[in-house]
Amino acid sequence: MDRIVLKGHFLRRAGFGATLDELNSDISPEMLLSTWLNESPVLNVPAPLPIVKKGKQDQSREMWRWLLKQMVNANNPLHERMVNFWRDRFVVSLRKIGRAQFLLDYEKRLRAYAMGDFQELMMQVTTSPAMLNYLDNAQNRAGKINENYSREVMELFTLGQGQYTEKDIQEGARALTGWQVKLRPEMGIADVTFVKRRHDDGVKNYLGHSGKLSTQDVVEILVNHPSTARKLAVDLWSTFAYSNPEPAIVDRLAQVYKQNNRSIRAVVAAVFNSPEFYSTKAYRSHLKTPLYFVLSSLRQLQIDADSDRVIGDLRAMGQVPYNAPSVKGWQGDQGWLTAPSLLTRLNVARQFTKEYGDDGGFKFNPDRYSAKDLVTVLLDGNGDRQLEEQFTSLSKREIAALILSSPIYQLA
Amino acid sequence: MNRRDFLTLMSSTAAMAILAPSCTSAAQSSDRKTLVVIELAGGNDGLNTIVPYNDPNYRKLRPTIAIKDGIPISNQAAFHPALKDLKPVFDKGRMAIVQNVSYPNPNLSHFRSKEIWQSAHPQGASDTGWLARYLSDVQAKTADAIFLGEEYPLALTGDGDRYLQLSPRLAVQQRGKLGEAMRVIYNNPQGSELAEQVRRSVLESEAAIKKLTKDIDKRVDDHSYPKTAIGRQFALLARVLESQPKVVYLTIGGWDTHTGQVRRHQQLLSDLGSGLAALDRDIQAHNMQKNVLVMVQSEFGRRPAENGNGGTDHGTAAPVMLLGNVRGGLYGGSPALDSLVQGNLPMQVDFRSIYAEILNRWEGFSAATILDQDFAKIGFL
């Protein structure tokens, strides 16, 4: 790969696409990677919103405004991608939770632990008001067992299907009892407490372990299970490199996880430092999700966007953040080869690059770029003849729209 | 393009559903059945839809928003006047109304309640939809179910691929030189396989949507669908019925009427009533009156007592309407306005017994496989 291609590929995977300045700078992907991996995250999550009876929708909009800005303007795009990875893996949904406060709290947890010890992250997620509410573990109490979280935490968050029995689900649910979410309107926050008398204190038999197991024990057993290491390896590789990794790669990454005390940072570093990461098999091997399409367009062309309009566009394409159709999240790649996802992009591409009056919602300055710059920033400098022949009759705004709508730009 | 590629492409776009009638009409079976589920999202006010006009409690509970000029369909029940187009359908015996439908321990959150209706699992995990489980048991293909709307519903979410999704608002607005340039790009095969899939999906979807938009406009005129967004949704629904899918799911939003309910509800019901009536005419004109069953449901009804803002808050039991080849009439008893439970209507009919009857008698499929238990027959089929 030549320099621009290599950097374009790296920044598409380690972030939401490169800006022209990033591509043209002398800093190498290796330097960027090491900076981003070793920085401690800046947590600028807004202060808790007051708990209100009316106006919950306004609060959700406020949360989305913050979230979109955060994703487009991130100083550490890799950290942002990792937070997004966890958001997609540990699904919680605003439609069920109904409160943006829970999600801001959730963001704080994901952001603080995104690159840390997987055990700490799992504990943070498990005891978050958002997850306790979304998968009903706040309703799970001794004598009134709710298995929802116990099942999903194994199936989707850690071990993967087929690695546990129905009995493990029931015993795990008993161990996970006792948590309660309380709204404290005066503090503008949801409070999580562990209520001892709601906890099933008996002996449980869980995945080969036996004893008076607690939530901490469940989390510890799950994150140290070999299946968890492998599932995490597959998921991280599939997201950042290519789908269906070879068994040797999975083994290698699972080993890294084990030898580094479940360090997420270490596994992520291993993914990006693998020679296969820069292979043709990885290059442009994913279809951008609607969210990714929007974020990369806005970021790469430095478009100033009205968040409410962006959320409307995402809704039409079927991917509003924190609104996945089920706990499994959204389908990747091929799942987005749909009419709503693809056709809407063509309209959105024009929306983003058009010239508006004061109230248009999007501000794009085409004077910053030559036609050649646009090919560099959006296509790694690899425009083809067919495409570039069309440029002659178009304005720069239209050239930008044309590239954003092109089939090749839809690939990540 | 080989056959497999072609089929993948078709099912990945909306094209299959649209093109199916013309290319497979010879293979069409005349007794293939379609279930249409219409979800009134937001919680429709059942009491002001099927009005208990002879119950003195009704007016006491709703001093300002009670419906006074309903259209009687029995000694107890009347249609909201906006549903006037449905009266002839009801009189012909093509409409059954099951009242007091809910589920045990009602939850008044929109999300949770929708999740319960759509998963048919009132307790515990609800990560698959009841229709998805049914469709996967009968090994349905991607094009056998179609969702019309914006946010894909849990009802059709299962372990397999997504079913088709269509929205009439998708037409690409590209004119002038940019539009021309885009056509050139999209008419040239792409080097990368994934980009080529994108290119073909876009072309097929676009062609399908264009054809569809034309068809819908004509349909709206031919069968007098209301000339509103909801009316066009119904015309689109009728159009996709021609491809004889097993299931069509349509979501109509806007029913969360906490304030100033009277006018908004009137408009929504008028669109719904004339949409359903036009759909029924359309279905008969296409000689499908025995093949299509329509069920209209909402995640909950509103509270019997009106609130302080001329609206109603989240409630529990509400009527479910069924149209088509049914035993017409009223089922499930009248709303028990004299014996409310914490201000809400008590349940008489578990919604799962309606699903069970549809699965057992309409689809000829053992409902207990999908619903985990048996339910008593109501008798509308």
JSON list of N, CA, C and O in Angstrom, two decimals, chain B residues 134-174:
[
{"chain": "B", "resi": 134, "resn": "TYR", "atom": "N", "xyz": [-42.55, -17.68, 14.05]},
{"chain": "B", "resi": 134, "resn": "TYR", "atom": "CA", "xyz": [-43.46, -18.42, 13.18]},
{"chain": "B", "resi": 134, "resn": "TYR", "atom": "C", "xyz": [-42.84, -18.57, 11.79]},
{"chain": "B", "resi": 134, "resn": "TYR", "atom": "O", "xyz": [-42.78, -19.66, 11.22]},
{"chain": "B", "resi": 135, "resn": "LEU", "atom": "N", "xyz": [-42.35, -17.45, 11.24]},
{"chain": "B", "resi": 135, "resn": "LEU", "atom": "CA", "xyz": [-41.79, -17.47, 9.88]},
{"chain": "B", "resi": 135, "resn": "LEU", "atom": "C", "xyz": [-40.59, -18.41, 9.80]},
{"chain": "B", "resi": 135, "resn": "LEU", "atom": "O", "xyz": [-40.42, -19.13, 8.81]},
{"chain": "B", "resi": 136, "resn": "SER", "atom": "N", "xyz": [-39.78, -18.41, 10.84]},
{"chain": "B", "resi": 136, "resn": "SER", "atom": "CA", "xyz": [-38.60, -19.28, 10.77]},
{"chain": "B", "resi": 136, "resn": "SER", "atom": "C", "xyz": [-39.01, -20.74, 10.89]},
{"chain": "B", "resi": 136, "resn": "SER", "atom": "O", "xyz": [-38.43, -21.61, 10.26]},
{"chain": "B", "resi": 137, "resn": "ASP", "atom": "N", "xyz": [-40.07, -21.02, 11.66]},
{"chain": "B", "resi": 137, "resn": "ASP", "atom": "CA", "xyz": [-40.56, -22.40, 11.74]},
{"chain": "B", "resi": 137, "resn": "ASP", "atom": "C", "xyz": [-41.12, -22.92, 10.42]},
{"chain": "B", "resi": 137, "resn": "ASP", "atom": "O", "xyz": [-41.03, -24.11, 10.14]},
{"chain": "B", "resi": 138, "resn": "VAL", "atom": "N", "xyz": [-41.71, -22.05, 9.63]},
{"chain": "B", "resi": 138, "resn": "VAL", "atom": "CA", "xyz": [-42.23, -22.51, 8.33]},
{"chain": "B", "resi": 138, "resn": "VAL", "atom": "C", "xyz": [-41.19, -22.25, 7.23]},
{"chain": "B", "resi": 138, "resn": "VAL", "atom": "O", "xyz": [-41.50, -22.32, 6.06]},
{"chain": "B", "resi": 139, "resn": "GLN", "atom": "N", "xyz": [-39.95, -21.96, 7.65]},
{"chain": "B", "resi": 139, "resn": "GLN", "atom": "CA", "xyz": [-38.84, -21.75, 6.73]},
{"chain": "B", "resi": 139, "resn": "GLN", "atom": "C", "xyz": [-39.14, -20.71, 5.64]},
{"chain": "B", "resi": 139, "resn": "GLN", "atom": "O", "xyz": [-38.96, -20.95, 4.45]},
{"chain": "B", "resi": 140, "resn": "ALA", "atom": "N", "xyz": [-39.62, -19.59, 6.10]},
{"chain": "B", "resi": 140, "resn": "ALA", "atom": "CA", "xyz": [-39.95, -18.51, 5.18]},
{"chain": "B", "resi": 140, "resn": "ALA", "atom": "C", "xyz": [-38.69, -17.89, 4.59]},
{"chain": "B", "resi": 140, "resn": "ALA", "atom": "O", "xyz": [-37.62, -17.93, 5.20]},
{"chain": "B", "resi": 141, "resn": "LYS", "atom": "N", "xyz": [-38.83, -17.34, 3.39]},
{"chain": "B", "resi": 141, "resn": "LYS", "atom": "CA", "xyz": [-37.71, -16.65, 2.74]},
{"chain": "B", "resi": 141, "resn": "LYS", "atom": "C", "xyz": [-37.76, -15.15, 3.08]},
{"chain": "B", "resi": 141, "resn": "LYS", "atom": "O", "xyz": [-38.77, -14.66, 3.58]},
{"chain": "B", "resi": 142, "resn": "THR", "atom": "N", "xyz": [-36.68, -14.48, 2.77]},
{"chain": "B", "resi": 142, "resn": "THR", "atom": "CA", "xyz": [-36.57, -13.06, 3.08]},
{"chain": "B", "resi": 142, "resn": "THR", "atom": "C", "xyz": [-37.76, -12.26, 2.57]},
{"chain": "B", "resi": 142, "resn": "THR", "atom": "O", "xyz": [-38.22, -11.33, 3.20]},
{"chain": "B", "resi": 143, "resn": "ALA", "atom": "N", "xyz": [-38.26, -12.62, 1.38]},
{"chain": "B", "resi": 143, "resn": "ALA", "atom": "CA", "xyz": [-39.33, -11.83, 0.78]},
{"chain": "B", "resi": 143, "resn": "ALA", "atom": "C", "xyz": [-40.71, -12.26, 1.25]},
{"chain": "B", "resi": 143, "resn": "ALA", "atom": "O", "xyz": [-41.71, -11.71, 0.81]},
{"chain": "B", "resi": 144, "resn": "ASP", "atom": "N", "xyz": [-40.79, -13.23, 2.15]},
{"chain": "B", "resi": 144, "resn": "ASP", "atom": "CA", "xyz": [-42.09, -13.69, 2.63]},
{"chain": "B", "resi": 144, "resn": "ASP", "atom": "C", "xyz": [-42.71, -12.75, 3.65]},
{"chain": "B", "resi": 144, "resn": "ASP", "atom": "O", "xyz": [-43.88, -12.87, 3.98]},
{"chain": "B", "resi": 145, "resn": "ALA", "atom": "N", "xyz": [-41.92, -11.86, 4.19]},
{"chain": "B", "resi": 145, "resn": "ALA", "atom": "CA", "xyz": [-42.47, -10.88, 5.12]},
{"chain": "B", "resi": 145, "resn": "ALA", "atom": "C", "xyz": [-41.93, -9.51, 4.76]},
{"chain": "B", "resi": 145, "resn": "ALA", "atom": "O", "xyz": [-40.78, -9.37, 4.34]},
{"chain": "B", "resi": 146, "resn": "ILE", "atom": "N", "xyz": [-42.78, -8.52, 4.90]},
{"chain": "B", "resi": 146, "resn": "ILE", "atom": "CA", "xyz": [-42.39, -7.17, 4.49]},
{"chain": "B", "resi": 146, "resn": "ILE", "atom": "C", "xyz": [-42.79, -6.20, 5.59]},
{"chain": "B", "resi": 146, "resn": "ILE", "atom": "O", "xyz": [-43.91, -6.25, 6.10]},
{"chain": "B", "resi": 147, "resn": "PHE", "atom": "N", "xyz": [-41.86, -5.33, 5.95]},
{"chain": "B", "resi": 147, "resn": "PHE", "atom": "CA", "xyz": [-42.16, -4.30, 6.93]},
{"chain": "B", "resi": 147, "resn": "PHE", "atom": "C", "xyz": [-42.29, -2.97, 6.20]},
{"chain": "B", "resi": 147, "resn": "PHE", "atom": "O", "xyz": [-41.43, -2.59, 5.40]},
{"chain": "B", "resi": 148, "resn": "LEU", "atom": "N", "xyz": [-43.37, -2.26, 6.46]},
{"chain": "B", "resi": 148, "resn": "LEU", "atom": "CA", "xyz": [-43.57, -0.95, 5.85]},
{"chain": "B", "resi": 148, "resn": "LEU", "atom": "C", "xyz": [-43.43, 0.12, 6.93]},
{"chain": "B", "resi": 148, "resn": "LEU", "atom": "O", "xyz": [-44.28, 0.25, 7.79]},
{"chain": "B", "resi": 149, "resn": "GLY", "atom": "N", "xyz": [-42.34, 0.85, 6.90]},
{"chain": "B", "resi": 149, "resn": "GLY", "atom": "CA", "xyz": [-42.16, 1.90, 7.89]},
{"chain": "B", "resi": 149, "resn": "GLY", "atom": "C", "xyz": [-40.69, 2.18, 8.10]},
{"chain": "B", "resi": 149, "resn": "GLY", "atom": "O", "xyz": [-39.85, 1.76, 7.31]},
{"chain": "B", "resi": 150, "resn": "GLU", "atom": "N", "xyz": [-40.40, 2.91, 9.19]},
{"chain": "B", "resi": 150, "resn": "GLU", "atom": "CA", "xyz": [-39.03, 3.40, 9.37]},
{"chain": "B", "resi": 150, "resn": "GLU", "atom": "C", "xyz": [-38.21, 2.53, 10.32]},
{"chain": "B", "resi": 150, "resn": "GLU", "atom": "O", "xyz": [-37.09, 2.17, 10.02]},
{"chain": "B", "resi": 151, "resn": "GLU", "atom": "N", "xyz": [-38.74, 2.25, 11.52]},
{"chain": "B", "resi": 151, "resn": "GLU", "atom": "CA", "xyz": [-37.93, 1.51, 12.49]},
{"chain": "B", "resi": 151, "resn": "GLU", "atom": "C", "xyz": [-38.35, 0.06, 12.56]},
{"chain": "B", "resi": 151, "resn": "GLU", "atom": "O", "xyz": [-39.44, -0.28, 12.99]},
{"chain": "B", "resi": 152, "resn": "TYR", "atom": "N", "xyz": [-37.44, -0.79, 12.17]},
{"chain": "B", "resi": 152, "resn": "TYR", "atom": "CA", "xyz": [-37.71, -2.22, 12.04]},
{"chain": "B", "resi": 152, "resn": "TYR", "atom": "C", "xyz": [-38.23, -2.81, 13.35]},
{"chain": "B", "resi": 152, "resn": "TYR", "atom": "O", "xyz": [-37.65, -2.59, 14.41]},
{"chain": "B", "resi": 153, "resn": "PRO", "atom": "N", "xyz": [-39.35, -3.55, 13.30]},
{"chain": "B", "resi": 153, "resn": "PRO", "atom": "CA", "xyz": [-39.98, -3.99, 14.56]},
{"chain": "B", "resi": 153, "resn": "PRO", "atom": "C", "xyz": [-39.42, -5.29, 15.12]},
{"chain": "B", "resi": 153, "resn": "PRO", "atom": "O", "xyz": [-38.94, -6.14, 14.37]},
{"chain": "B", "resi": 154, "resn": "LEU", "atom": "N", "xyz": [-39.50, -5.42, 16.43]},
{"chain": "B", "resi": 154, "resn": "LEU", "atom": "CA", "xyz": [-39.10, -6.66, 17.10]},
{"chain": "B", "resi": 154, "resn": "LEU", "atom": "C", "xyz": [-39.92, -7.85, 16.59]},
{"chain": "B", "resi": 154, "resn": "LEU", "atom": "O", "xyz": [-39.40, -8.95, 16.49]},
{"chain": "B", "resi": 155, "resn": "ALA", "atom": "N", "xyz": [-41.19, -7.61, 16.25]},
{"chain": "B", "resi": 155, "resn": "ALA", "atom": "CA", "xyz": [-42.06, -8.71, 15.82]},
{"chain": "B", "resi": 155, "resn": "ALA", "atom": "C", "xyz": [-41.42, -9.52, 14.69]},
{"chain": "B", "resi": 155, "resn": "ALA", "atom": "O", "xyz": [-41.60, -10.73, 14.60]},
{"chain": "B", "resi": 156, "resn": "LEU", "atom": "N", "xyz": [-40.65, -8.86, 13.84]},
{"chain": "B", "resi": 156, "resn": "LEU", "atom": "CA", "xyz": [-40.04, -9.55, 12.70]},
{"chain": "B", "resi": 156, "resn": "LEU", "atom": "C", "xyz": [-38.55, -9.84, 12.93]},
{"chain": "B", "resi": 156, "resn": "LEU", "atom": "O", "xyz": [-37.84, -10.24, 12.02]},
{"chain": "B", "resi": 157, "resn": "THR", "atom": "N", "xyz": [-38.08, -9.59, 14.16]},
{"chain": "B", "resi": 157, "resn": "THR", "atom": "CA", "xyz": [-36.66, -9.81, 14.43]},
{"chain": "B", "resi": 157, "resn": "THR", "atom": "C", "xyz": [-36.45, -11.20, 15.01]},
{"chain": "B", "resi": 157, "resn": "THR", "atom": "O", "xyz": [-37.04, -11.56, 16.03]},
{"chain": "B", "resi": 158, "resn": "GLY", "atom": "N", "xyz": [-35.62, -11.97, 14.34]},
{"chain": "B", "resi": 158, "resn": "GLY", "atom": "CA", "xyz": [-35.34, -13.32, 14.83]},
{"chain": "B", "resi": 158, "resn": "GLY", "atom": "C", "xyz": [-33.86, -13.61, 14.72]},
{"chain": "B", "resi": 158, "resn": "GLY", "atom": "O", "xyz": [-33.04, -12.70, 14.77]},
{"chain": "B", "resi": 159, "resn": "ASP", "atom": "N", "xyz": [-33.54, -14.88, 14.58]},
{"chain": "B", "resi": 159, "resn": "ASP", "atom": "CA", "xyz": [-32.13, -15.24, 14.50]},
{"chain": "B", "resi": 159, "resn": "ASP", "atom": "C", "xyz": [-31.61, -15.16, 13.07]},
{"chain": "B", "resi": 159, "resn": "ASP", "atom": "O", "xyz": [-30.42, -15.15, 12.83]},
{"chain": "B", "resi": 160, "resn": "GLY", "atom": "N", "xyz": [-32.53, -15.11, 12.11]},
{"chain": "B", "resi": 160, "resn": "GLY", "atom": "CA", "xyz": [-32.10, -15.15, 10.72]},
{"chain": "B", "resi": 160, "resn": "GLY", "atom": "C", "xyz": [-31.97, -13.77, 10.10]},
{"chain": "B", "resi": 160, "resn": "GLY", "atom": "O", "xyz": [-31.82, -12.77, 10.81]},
{"chain": "B", "resi": 161, "resn": "ASP", "atom": "N", "xyz": [-32.02, -13.73, 8.78]},
{"chain": "B", "resi": 161, "resn": "ASP", "atom": "CA", "xyz": [-31.89, -12.47, 8.06]},
{"chain": "B", "resi": 161, "resn": "ASP", "atom": "C", "xyz": [-33.09, -11.59, 8.31]},
{"chain": "B", "resi": 161, "resn": "ASP", "atom": "O", "xyz": [-34.15, -12.06, 8.68]},
{"chain": "B", "resi": 162, "resn": "ARG", "atom": "N", "xyz": [-32.90, -10.32, 8.04]},
{"chain": "B", "resi": 162, "resn": "ARG", "atom": "CA", "xyz": [-34.03, -9.40, 8.10]},
{"chain": "B", "resi": 162, "resn": "ARG", "atom": "C", "xyz": [-34.98, -9.66, 6.93]},
{"chain": "B", "resi": 162, "resn": "ARG", "atom": "O", "xyz": [-34.55, -10.03, 5.84]},
{"chain": "B", "resi": 163, "resn": "TYR", "atom": "N", "xyz": [-36.26, -9.41, 7.17]},
{"chain": "B", "resi": 163, "resn": "TYR", "atom": "CA", "xyz": [-37.21, -9.45, 6.07]},
{"chain": "B", "resi": 163, "resn": "TYR", "atom": "C", "xyz": [-37.18, -8.11, 5.36]},
{"chain": "B", "resi": 163, "resn": "TYR", "atom": "O", "xyz": [-36.48, -7.19, 5.76]},
{"chain": "B", "resi": 164, "resn": "LEU", "atom": "N", "xyz": [-37.94, -8.01, 4.28]},
{"chain": "B", "resi": 164, "resn": "LEU", "atom": "CA", "xyz": [-37.87, -6.78, 3.48]},
{"chain": "B", "resi": 164, "resn": "LEU", "atom": "C", "xyz": [-38.44, -5.59, 4.22]},
{"chain": "B", "resi": 164, "resn": "LEU", "atom": "O", "xyz": [-39.33, -5.71, 5.04]},
{"chain": "B", "resi": 165, "resn": "GLN", "atom": "N", "xyz": [-37.90, -4.43, 3.89]},
{"chain": "B", "resi": 165, "resn": "GLN", "atom": "CA", "xyz": [-38.38, -3.20, 4.48]},
{"chain": "B", "resi": 165, "resn": "GLN", "atom": "C", "xyz": [-38.60, -2.19, 3.36]},
{"chain": "B", "resi": 165, "resn": "GLN", "atom": "O", "xyz": [-37.77, -2.05, 2.47]},
{"chain": "B", "resi": 166, "resn": "LEU", "atom": "N", "xyz": [-39.72, -1.52, 3.38]},
{"chain": "B", "resi": 166, "resn": "LEU", "atom": "CA", "xyz": [-40.04, -0.58, 2.32]},
{"chain": "B", "resi": 166, "resn": "LEU", "atom": "C", "xyz": [-40.62, 0.69, 2.90]},
{"chain": "B", "resi": 166, "resn": "LEU", "atom": "O", "xyz": [-41.38, 0.64, 3.86]},
{"chain": "B", "resi": 167, "resn": "SER", "atom": "N", "xyz": [-40.25, 1.81, 2.32]},
{"chain": "B", "resi": 167, "resn": "SER", "atom": "CA", "xyz": [-40.86, 3.05, 2.73]},
{"chain": "B", "resi": 167, "resn": "SER", "atom": "C", "xyz": [-41.05, 3.88, 1.48]},
{"chain": "B", "resi": 167, "resn": "SER", "atom": "O", "xyz": [-40.17, 3.93, 0.64]},
{"chain": "B", "resi": 168, "resn": "PRO", "atom": "N", "xyz": [-42.21, 4.49, 1.33]},
{"chain": "B", "resi": 168, "resn": "PRO", "atom": "CA", "xyz": [-42.44, 5.24, 0.10]},
{"chain": "B", "resi": 168, "resn": "PRO", "atom": "C", "xyz": [-41.65, 6.54, 0.06]},
{"chain": "B", "resi": 168, "resn": "PRO", "atom": "O", "xyz": [-41.66, 7.25, -0.93]},
{"chain": "B", "resi": 169, "resn": "ARG", "atom": "N", "xyz": [-40.95, 6.88, 1.14]},
{"chain": "B", "resi": 169, "resn": "ARG", "atom": "CA", "xyz": [-40.26, 8.17, 1.18]},
{"chain": "B", "resi": 169, "resn": "ARG", "atom": "C", "xyz": [-38.82, 8.09, 0.70]},
{"chain": "B", "resi": 169, "resn": "ARG", "atom": "O", "xyz": [-38.00, 8.90, 1.05]},
{"chain": "B", "resi": 170, "resn": "LEU", "atom": "N", "xyz": [-38.50, 7.06, -0.11]},
{"chain": "B", "resi": 170, "resn": "LEU", "atom": "CA", "xyz": [-37.10, 6.81, -0.41]},
{"chain": "B", "resi": 170, "resn": "LEU", "atom": "C", "xyz": [-36.61, 7.35, -1.74]},
{"chain": "B", "resi": 170, "resn": "LEU", "atom": "O", "xyz": [-35.43, 7.29, -2.03]},
{"chain": "B", "resi": 171, "resn": "ALA", "atom": "N", "xyz": [-37.53, 7.88, -2.56]},
{"chain": "B", "resi": 171, "resn": "ALA", "atom": "CA", "xyz": [-37.12, 8.25, -3.91]},
{"chain": "B", "resi": 171, "resn": "ALA", "atom": "C", "xyz": [-35.91, 9.18, -3.86]},
{"chain": "B", "resi": 171, "resn": "ALA", "atom": "O", "xyz": [-35.85, 10.12, -3.07]},
{"chain": "B", "resi": 172, "resn": "VAL", "atom": "N", "xyz": [-34.93, 8.91, -4.70]},
{"chain": "B", "resi": 172, "resn": "VAL", "atom": "CA", "xyz": [-33.72, 9.72, -4.72]},
{"chain": "B", "resi": 172, "resn": "VAL", "atom": "C", "xyz": [-33.98, 10.99, -5.51]},
{"chain": "B", "resi": 172, "resn": "VAL", "atom": "O", "xyz": [-34.50, 10.96, -6.62]},
{"chain": "B", "resi": 173, "resn": "GLN", "atom": "N", "xyz": [-33.62, 12.13, -4.89]},
{"chain": "B", "resi": 173, "resn": "GLN", "atom": "CA", "xyz": [-33.89, 13.42, -5.50]},
{"chain": "B", "resi": 173, "resn": "GLN", "atom": "C", "xyz": [-32.64, 13.94, -6.20]},
{"chain": "B", "resi": 173, "resn": "GLN", "atom": "O", "xyz": [-31.95, 14.78, -5.66]},
{"chain": "B", "resi": 174, "resn": "GLN", "atom": "N", "xyz": [-32.29, 13.41, -7.32]},
{"chain": "B", "resi": 174, "resn": "GLN", "atom": "CA", "xyz": [-31.09, 13.91, -7.98]},
{"chain": "B", "resi": 174, "resn": "GLN", "atom": "C", "xyz": [-31.43, 14.34, -9.40]},
{"chain": "B", "resi": 174, "resn": "GLN", "atom": "O", "xyz": [-31.77, 13.52, -10.24]}
]
